[in-house]
Amino acid sequence: MTSVATPEVLAEQSVPAEAGQISLADIAKAHDVRFLLATFVDMTGKPCAKLVPVEAADELEAGAMGFAGYAAGLIGQKPQDSDLIAVPDLTSFTPVPFIKEGLAIVHCDPHVDGNPWPYAPRVILKNTLARLGEHGMQAKVGAEVEYFLVNKNPDGSLSTADARDDSPRPCYDARGVTRMYEHLTSISEAMNGLGWGNYANDHEDAAGQFEQNFNYADALTTADRVVTLRYILNILAEQRGMTATFMPKPFTDRTGTGLHFHLSLWSGAEALFPGDDGERGLGLSGLAYSFIGGLLNHAPALQAFLAPTVNSYKRSGATTSSSGATWSPRKASFGGNDRTHMIRVPDDKRIELRSGDGSANPYLAIATAISAGLDGVENSSDPGLPSGPGEANPDAHRLPATLLHAVEALRKDPVILSSLSGDEAIGKYYADAKEEEFLTWHNQVSDWEIRTYLTSI
C-alpha cells in the first residue's frame, strides 16, 4: 500500500471547498512536508532543483519558479534566453523523509514563455507517449538500476567501499550483501514506503556493484522513479561515507554498469505483446515482433541515448571481465531468455532492452526506444527469426564502437534524429553536444599514451 497520497486520494479528505481542486500545498501539508525539491533533469540526466518552502508551494504551482536554463546544463538554452519555468506534476509528489525530515520531491516539466520546453527530457518523453497514444497504445516499463559503491582515494583512484568485497566473481554473494545490509535495507525500505514494490536487492557481477529492483509502471512513472532512486542512492550512500556511481565502467577489469529496460505495449488493460507466433517460438504477437524490428533497425542511433558517454564504450567494447563475461551486447540481436542479446525475451509479456548503461537519461532512453519500436510497428518491420544462444544473425547491426560512432549513426538516422519532440533540430543539438564531449575527452593526453608512445620511436 503506497504511503504517498495522490491528488485523487486527497480529494476524499478534507479539502477547502473554495480550492476547486487539490493543490500542491494541500498535498505537502497532508504529508507534513515543509520543503519541496522542485526537480527536473537536463539532457545528461543531471538532477536540477530549487528548494521551495511549503509556504511558496502555490507560487511554484502557479509557474513562478524560474531557472536560468543555460546555467542548468544541456537543455537547449543560450545565456540570453527566457527562464525555464518549473511546472510541477502533482502526481509525481514523493515525500523523502528518510533523506531529510519534512522533505519531498516533485518532478517538473520545464516551460518557456508559457509552453512546454521541447528540449526538456521529461517533456520529450511525454510527447513520445502522446504520439503512442494516438495509436491507441500505452507503454509500461520496468528498469534495472545498477550501481557501484566506491570510495575516492587521495590519489584520485577508486576503490570498492567494502574493502572485503574483492572476489573476481562476487555475483549474488550472500556475505557481500550482508556487509552492506544497512545501506541496502535503507534503500529497500525507502522504495517500499513509497509504494514502488522493491522485490530484490542483489550483489551484481562486479566487486562493489549492486542492483535494487522495483515493480514496473507506466513509462513516465518509471522514468521519474529512476531519477528519484539515483538521487536517493547518492544521498544515502554519502551519509554513510560512500559514493554511489552510475558510471558505466569505473574499473577497467570489472563488469560495467547497465540500465536495462523491460518494455511492453498495452491498449487499456489489454497486453499487446502476447500472441501466437508460430515458428519463432517466443509467444509474441506480430505487433511485438514489429516493435522489436524497429529497435533492431535503429539500434546504432539508439546507442547515442542508451550509452551516451565516452565511458559507455569502455563497457560495451570490453571483451571480458574478471568474472568472465561483460553482459553487454555488441550486436543488435534478439532471442529468448538469453542475456547475450541486445533484446532478450524472457516471456511473452515483455522484452528486455539490454544495451543501455548506467549513464543513460531514462526519459530520453525510453522516449527514443519507443520511437524506434513505433516506427517498426508503423512499417510492419520483420526482425527475422530469433538468434540462437550467444549468436546474432549475419546481417545484425554492429553496435557503435565509440560515442563518436554513435553520434554518426544518429545523424544518419532521420527517425531517431527527429524523435525528440518531433524536431530534428533538437536531435542535431544533442548530437553536436555529444560530439563535443567525445572530442574534449579525445584531446586529453592519457597515461596509456605516455606509456605506449613516449619511447616507442
XYZ file of C-alpha atoms in Angstrom:
457
model
C 0.000 0.000 0.000
C 1.533 3.277 -1.037
C 2.185 5.894 1.608
C 2.045 8.661 -0.990
C -1.324 10.373 -1.217
C -2.161 11.161 -4.824
C -4.485 14.042 -5.666
C -7.316 11.513 -6.069
C -6.735 10.119 -2.586
C -6.503 13.549 -1.032
C -9.680 14.624 -2.794
C -11.515 12.232 -0.492
C -10.041 14.021 2.516
C -10.922 17.457 3.793
C -10.068 19.998 1.090
C -11.096 23.670 1.226
C -14.276 23.992 -0.836
C -13.067 27.168 -2.458
C -9.965 25.447 -3.796
C -11.890 23.677 -6.531
C -9.146 21.072 -6.738
C -6.397 19.702 -4.574
C -3.265 21.856 -4.537
C 0.430 21.093 -4.133
C 0.353 22.905 -0.792
C -2.512 20.670 0.392
C -0.628 17.521 -0.634
C 2.553 18.729 1.082
C 0.756 19.632 4.311
C -1.028 16.260 4.372
C 2.407 14.620 4.481
C 3.945 17.066 6.976
C 6.272 18.292 4.246
C 7.999 21.604 4.919
C 10.213 21.843 1.838
C 9.892 20.738 -1.781
C 12.652 19.870 -4.213
C 11.199 21.136 -7.486
C 13.178 18.871 -9.812
C 13.903 18.344 -13.493
C 16.876 16.860 -15.339
C 18.938 18.170 -18.224
C 19.774 16.004 -21.233
C 22.702 14.402 -19.413
C 20.372 13.320 -16.609
C 21.769 15.747 -14.026
C 19.040 16.499 -11.455
C 18.388 20.229 -11.148
C 16.208 21.621 -8.366
C 15.152 24.544 -6.247
C 14.406 24.014 -2.570
C 10.978 25.572 -2.120
C 9.370 26.122 1.298
C 5.821 24.853 1.506
C 4.714 28.445 2.097
C 5.684 29.120 -1.554
C 4.111 25.944 -2.969
C 1.285 27.950 -4.547
C 3.833 30.127 -6.352
C 5.642 27.034 -7.619
C 2.374 25.548 -8.842
C 1.438 28.840 -10.500
C 4.661 28.847 -12.539
C 6.632 31.447 -10.628
C 9.874 29.465 -10.197
C 12.348 30.349 -12.929
C 15.709 28.766 -13.752
C 18.488 30.139 -15.934
C 18.363 27.258 -18.380
C 21.841 27.717 -19.840
C 23.286 27.504 -16.330
C 21.242 24.396 -15.540
C 23.020 22.331 -18.187
C 22.464 20.727 -21.570
C 18.865 21.693 -22.226
C 18.818 23.731 -25.413
C 19.213 27.231 -23.997
C 21.578 30.163 -24.515
C 22.509 32.721 -21.846
C 20.137 35.296 -23.368
C 17.078 33.017 -23.417
C 13.962 33.348 -21.264
C 13.849 31.462 -17.987
C 12.898 27.839 -17.727
C 9.785 27.743 -15.555
C 9.417 24.584 -13.473
C 5.777 23.450 -13.650
C 5.215 20.692 -11.075
C 3.414 17.456 -11.888
C 1.433 16.830 -8.726
C 1.085 13.108 -9.457
C 4.869 12.774 -9.072
C 4.885 14.100 -5.484
C 7.298 11.922 -3.475
C 7.990 12.518 0.235
C 11.548 11.553 1.184
C 11.716 11.861 4.992
C 14.477 9.233 5.033
C 16.660 11.870 3.316
C 15.560 14.852 5.417
C 12.536 15.056 7.678
C 9.871 17.177 6.027
C 11.364 16.979 2.505
C 9.593 15.901 -0.702
C 10.444 15.754 -4.394
C 8.080 16.872 -7.122
C 9.075 16.357 -10.743
C 8.530 19.340 -13.001
C 8.038 19.981 -16.709
C 10.136 22.970 -17.790
C 8.206 25.598 -19.740
C 9.474 28.654 -21.642
C 7.236 31.600 -22.459
C 4.189 29.608 -21.424
C 4.872 26.470 -23.464
C 6.425 23.093 -22.561
C 10.126 23.300 -23.447
C 10.742 20.704 -26.204
C 14.388 20.150 -25.192
C 13.447 19.089 -21.648
C 13.773 15.291 -21.303
C 10.543 14.810 -19.352
C 8.665 16.856 -21.952
C 10.282 14.794 -24.715
C 9.054 11.553 -23.145
C 5.545 12.962 -22.657
C 5.474 13.999 -26.318
C 6.502 10.482 -27.367
C 3.838 8.919 -25.170
C 1.237 11.243 -26.671
C 2.212 10.029 -30.139
C 1.937 6.440 -28.943
C -1.485 7.284 -27.530
C -2.627 8.438 -30.961
C -2.206 4.789 -31.983
C -4.381 3.696 -29.061
C -1.438 2.290 -27.115
C 0.340 2.897 -23.825
C 3.794 1.774 -22.709
C 4.701 0.095 -19.463
C 8.341 -0.031 -18.435
C 10.462 -1.679 -15.799
C 14.030 -0.592 -15.086
C 17.007 -2.401 -13.562
C 19.167 0.181 -11.811
C 22.750 -0.982 -11.273
C 25.467 0.983 -9.483
C 28.820 0.750 -7.712
C 29.576 1.764 -4.119
C 33.079 3.206 -4.074
C 35.498 5.458 -2.221
C 37.709 8.018 -3.902
C 41.297 7.710 -2.703
C 43.661 10.649 -2.051
C 45.483 9.944 -5.337
C 42.196 10.159 -7.260
C 41.824 6.424 -7.828
C 38.703 4.481 -6.893
C 38.395 1.578 -4.509
C 35.454 -0.595 -3.525
C 33.659 0.874 -0.498
C 33.611 -2.582 1.110
C 37.299 -3.488 1.239
C 36.438 -7.168 1.726
C 34.406 -7.203 -1.493
C 37.318 -8.236 -3.699
C 36.321 -11.521 -5.327
C 36.658 -11.795 -9.105
C 33.197 -13.453 -9.173
C 31.108 -11.909 -6.379
C 27.670 -12.024 -8.041
C 24.891 -12.898 -5.553
C 27.450 -13.321 -2.764
C 25.424 -13.508 0.452
C 28.332 -12.167 2.516
C 28.717 -9.054 0.361
C 25.000 -8.338 0.630
C 25.128 -8.829 4.399
C 28.075 -6.468 4.857
C 26.076 -3.784 3.001
C 22.904 -4.671 4.903
C 22.267 -1.221 6.384
C 22.650 0.515 3.030
C 20.619 -1.984 1.021
C 17.794 -2.247 3.545
C 17.535 1.530 3.899
C 17.048 1.822 0.126
C 14.593 -1.086 0.099
C 12.535 0.402 2.930
C 12.508 3.765 1.171
C 11.207 2.233 -2.075
C 8.592 0.136 -0.329
C 7.485 3.062 1.811
C 6.811 4.922 -1.431
C 4.805 2.036 -2.837
C 7.283 1.128 -5.567
C 7.353 -2.584 -4.725
C 11.017 -3.368 -4.178
C 11.296 -7.110 -4.650
C 15.043 -7.901 -4.808
C 18.380 -6.448 -3.748
C 21.367 -8.162 -5.345
C 25.120 -8.114 -5.356
C 25.867 -7.757 -9.048
C 28.640 -9.260 -11.178
C 31.479 -6.934 -10.144
C 33.072 -6.264 -6.783
C 31.284 -3.291 -5.240
C 28.312 -3.466 -7.649
C 24.654 -3.768 -6.634
C 21.166 -3.746 -8.137
C 17.859 -2.974 -6.408
C 14.674 -3.729 -8.313
C 11.154 -2.298 -8.155
C 7.896 -3.048 -9.938
C 7.188 -1.827 -13.449
C 4.733 1.006 -14.088
C 3.699 3.333 -16.867
C 6.667 4.746 -18.770
C 6.655 8.247 -17.248
C 6.314 6.984 -13.680
C 9.212 4.570 -14.147
C 11.453 7.285 -15.610
C 10.607 9.562 -12.665
C 11.413 6.744 -10.266
C 14.797 6.050 -11.851
C 15.728 9.718 -11.405
C 14.426 9.703 -7.830
C 16.181 6.445 -6.966
C 19.505 7.714 -8.258
C 19.114 10.761 -6.021
C 18.189 8.598 -3.018
C 21.116 6.248 -3.640
C 23.555 9.133 -3.964
C 22.454 10.880 -0.777
C 22.090 7.821 1.453
C 25.454 6.473 0.281
C 27.081 9.846 1.050
C 25.579 9.759 4.529
C 27.471 6.505 5.074
C 30.739 7.892 3.702
C 30.466 6.179 0.308
C 29.881 7.285 -3.275
C 27.170 5.635 -5.359
C 28.185 5.888 -9.006
C 26.255 5.042 -12.158
C 29.362 5.495 -14.306
C 29.227 2.683 -16.882
C 32.807 1.474 -16.424
C 34.595 2.781 -13.310
C 37.014 -0.180 -13.240
C 38.864 -1.496 -16.286
C 38.858 -5.142 -15.236
C 35.310 -5.402 -13.888
C 31.874 -5.742 -15.424
C 30.271 -2.391 -16.217
C 27.000 -0.943 -15.018
C 23.850 -1.367 -17.093
C 20.417 0.239 -17.099
C 18.145 -2.360 -18.648
C 14.557 -1.576 -19.619
C 11.657 -4.038 -19.764
C 9.148 -2.761 -22.315
C 5.581 -3.714 -23.160
C 2.695 -2.120 -25.036
C -0.902 -2.082 -23.858
C -4.316 -0.936 -25.031
C -6.056 -0.129 -21.771
C -5.998 -3.354 -19.762
C -5.113 -5.482 -22.800
C -1.490 -6.599 -23.125
C -0.465 -6.339 -26.787
C 2.742 -8.366 -26.782
C 1.439 -11.919 -26.136
C 0.420 -13.833 -29.267
C 0.719 -16.975 -31.350
C 3.926 -16.519 -33.309
C 4.248 -19.897 -34.987
C 7.801 -20.879 -35.925
C 9.517 -18.123 -33.935
C 8.514 -19.819 -30.713
C 8.671 -16.890 -28.295
C 4.923 -16.471 -27.811
C 4.810 -12.910 -29.101
C 2.324 -11.104 -31.321
C 3.043 -9.688 -34.752
C 2.937 -6.207 -33.219
C 5.600 -7.201 -30.702
C 7.879 -8.507 -33.450
C 7.417 -5.327 -35.475
C 8.315 -3.329 -32.349
C 11.455 -5.455 -31.952
C 12.216 -4.941 -35.636
C 12.104 -1.178 -35.154
C 14.512 -1.368 -32.224
C 16.938 -3.511 -34.230
C 16.702 -1.297 -37.323
C 17.581 1.822 -35.341
C 19.936 0.198 -32.831
C 23.155 2.080 -33.774
C 21.478 5.500 -33.467
C 19.700 4.498 -30.257
C 23.052 3.910 -28.573
C 23.651 7.678 -28.539
C 20.893 7.762 -25.899
C 21.238 4.328 -24.315
C 25.033 4.633 -23.964
C 25.545 8.417 -24.003
C 29.064 8.924 -22.609
C 32.655 8.340 -23.651
C 32.958 5.874 -20.789
C 29.946 3.895 -22.044
C 32.015 2.333 -24.802
C 34.667 1.080 -22.383
C 31.819 -1.131 -21.110
C 30.280 -2.208 -24.407
C 33.671 -2.623 -26.082
C 35.117 -4.826 -23.360
C 35.977 -8.354 -24.470
C 35.947 -9.846 -20.981
C 35.977 -9.023 -17.272
C 37.300 -10.626 -14.114
C 34.073 -12.637 -13.871
C 34.469 -13.921 -17.436
C 31.544 -12.041 -19.007
C 30.707 -8.439 -19.889
C 26.880 -8.800 -20.040
C 26.957 -6.082 -22.687
C 25.773 -6.845 -26.234
C 27.944 -5.885 -29.207
C 25.406 -6.611 -31.941
C 21.731 -5.799 -32.456
C 20.347 -9.284 -31.927
C 17.248 -10.694 -30.275
C 16.391 -14.062 -28.846
C 14.795 -15.885 -25.956
C 15.867 -15.964 -22.332
C 19.486 -15.208 -23.232
C 21.351 -12.286 -21.685
C 23.902 -12.034 -24.509
C 21.340 -10.410 -26.843
C 20.550 -6.735 -27.192
C 16.884 -7.711 -26.872
C 16.072 -10.578 -24.544
C 12.573 -12.059 -24.486
C 12.140 -13.582 -21.008
C 8.422 -14.309 -21.521
C 5.520 -13.429 -23.826
C 4.557 -10.244 -21.964
C 7.667 -8.065 -22.341
C 11.028 -7.578 -23.939
C 14.226 -6.531 -22.205
C 16.399 -3.896 -23.900
C 19.912 -4.633 -22.610
C 22.210 -2.211 -24.421
C 21.627 0.735 -22.083
C 24.092 1.634 -19.342
C 24.048 3.490 -16.049
C 24.713 6.892 -17.611
C 21.524 6.820 -19.720
C 18.934 9.524 -19.149
C 15.794 7.427 -18.525
C 13.443 9.916 -20.189
C 15.488 10.101 -23.389
C 16.332 6.390 -23.433
C 12.691 5.327 -23.078
C 11.438 8.006 -25.497
C 13.830 7.061 -28.283
C 13.338 3.318 -27.738
C 9.567 3.736 -28.018
C 10.025 5.909 -31.118
C 12.179 3.222 -32.740
C 9.723 0.466 -31.844
C 6.755 2.511 -33.016
C 8.480 3.105 -36.346
C 8.768 -0.664 -36.623
C 5.063 -1.061 -35.897
C 4.069 1.618 -38.412
C 6.177 -0.048 -41.103
C 5.444 -3.678 -40.134
C 9.152 -4.397 -39.663
C 10.195 -8.023 -39.690
C 13.097 -8.826 -37.324
C 13.512 -12.291 -38.798
C 13.944 -15.405 -36.718
C 15.326 -15.177 -33.185
C 19.050 -15.760 -32.865
C 20.338 -18.790 -31.024
C 22.108 -18.640 -27.668
C 25.121 -16.365 -27.862
C 24.610 -15.798 -31.580
C 23.498 -12.969 -33.875
C 22.027 -13.054 -37.357
C 24.658 -12.396 -40.070
C 23.021 -9.118 -41.066
C 22.667 -7.815 -37.499
C 23.905 -4.256 -36.973
C 27.143 -3.993 -35.049
C 26.666 -1.539 -32.199
C 28.873 1.597 -32.254
C 32.442 1.229 -31.026
C 32.679 4.739 -29.526
C 30.459 7.674 -28.676
C 31.588 9.353 -31.896
C 30.411 6.338 -33.910
C 27.056 6.533 -32.111
C 26.764 10.234 -32.942
C 27.494 9.499 -36.606
C 24.810 6.785 -36.590
C 22.338 9.202 -35.003
C 22.974 11.854 -37.658
C 22.307 9.285 -40.392
C 19.026 8.074 -38.875
C 16.206 10.553 -39.598
C 13.689 8.658 -37.466
C 15.736 8.827 -34.258
C 17.219 12.236 -35.062
C 13.705 13.690 -35.217
C 12.305 11.646 -32.315
C 12.991 14.314 -29.657
C 9.703 16.220 -29.516
C 9.390 15.593 -33.266
C 12.064 18.181 -34.052
C 15.210 17.239 -35.969
C 16.926 20.395 -34.686
C 16.784 19.018 -31.134
C 18.407 15.770 -32.294
C 21.144 17.760 -34.031
C 21.697 19.854 -30.897
C 22.134 16.677 -28.858
C 24.427 15.104 -31.462
C 26.623 18.217 -31.579
C 26.921 18.248 -27.787
C 27.904 14.579 -27.689
C 30.465 15.041 -30.447
C 31.992 17.888 -28.446
C 32.038 15.647 -25.369
C 33.930 12.979 -27.307
C 36.439 15.450 -28.753
C 37.031 17.067 -25.352
C 37.980 13.654 -23.981
C 39.987 12.805 -27.096
C 42.104 15.945 -26.663
C 43.308 14.852 -23.221
C 46.689 13.093 -23.091
C 46.305 9.869 -21.109
C 48.724 7.747 -19.106
C 48.250 4.990 -21.691
C 49.545 7.271 -24.464
C 52.610 8.204 -22.457
C 53.365 4.565 -21.637
C 52.797 3.475 -25.238
C 54.394 6.293 -27.243
C 56.965 8.097 -25.082
C 59.879 5.934 -26.185
C 58.288 3.883 -28.956
C 60.267 5.605 -31.723
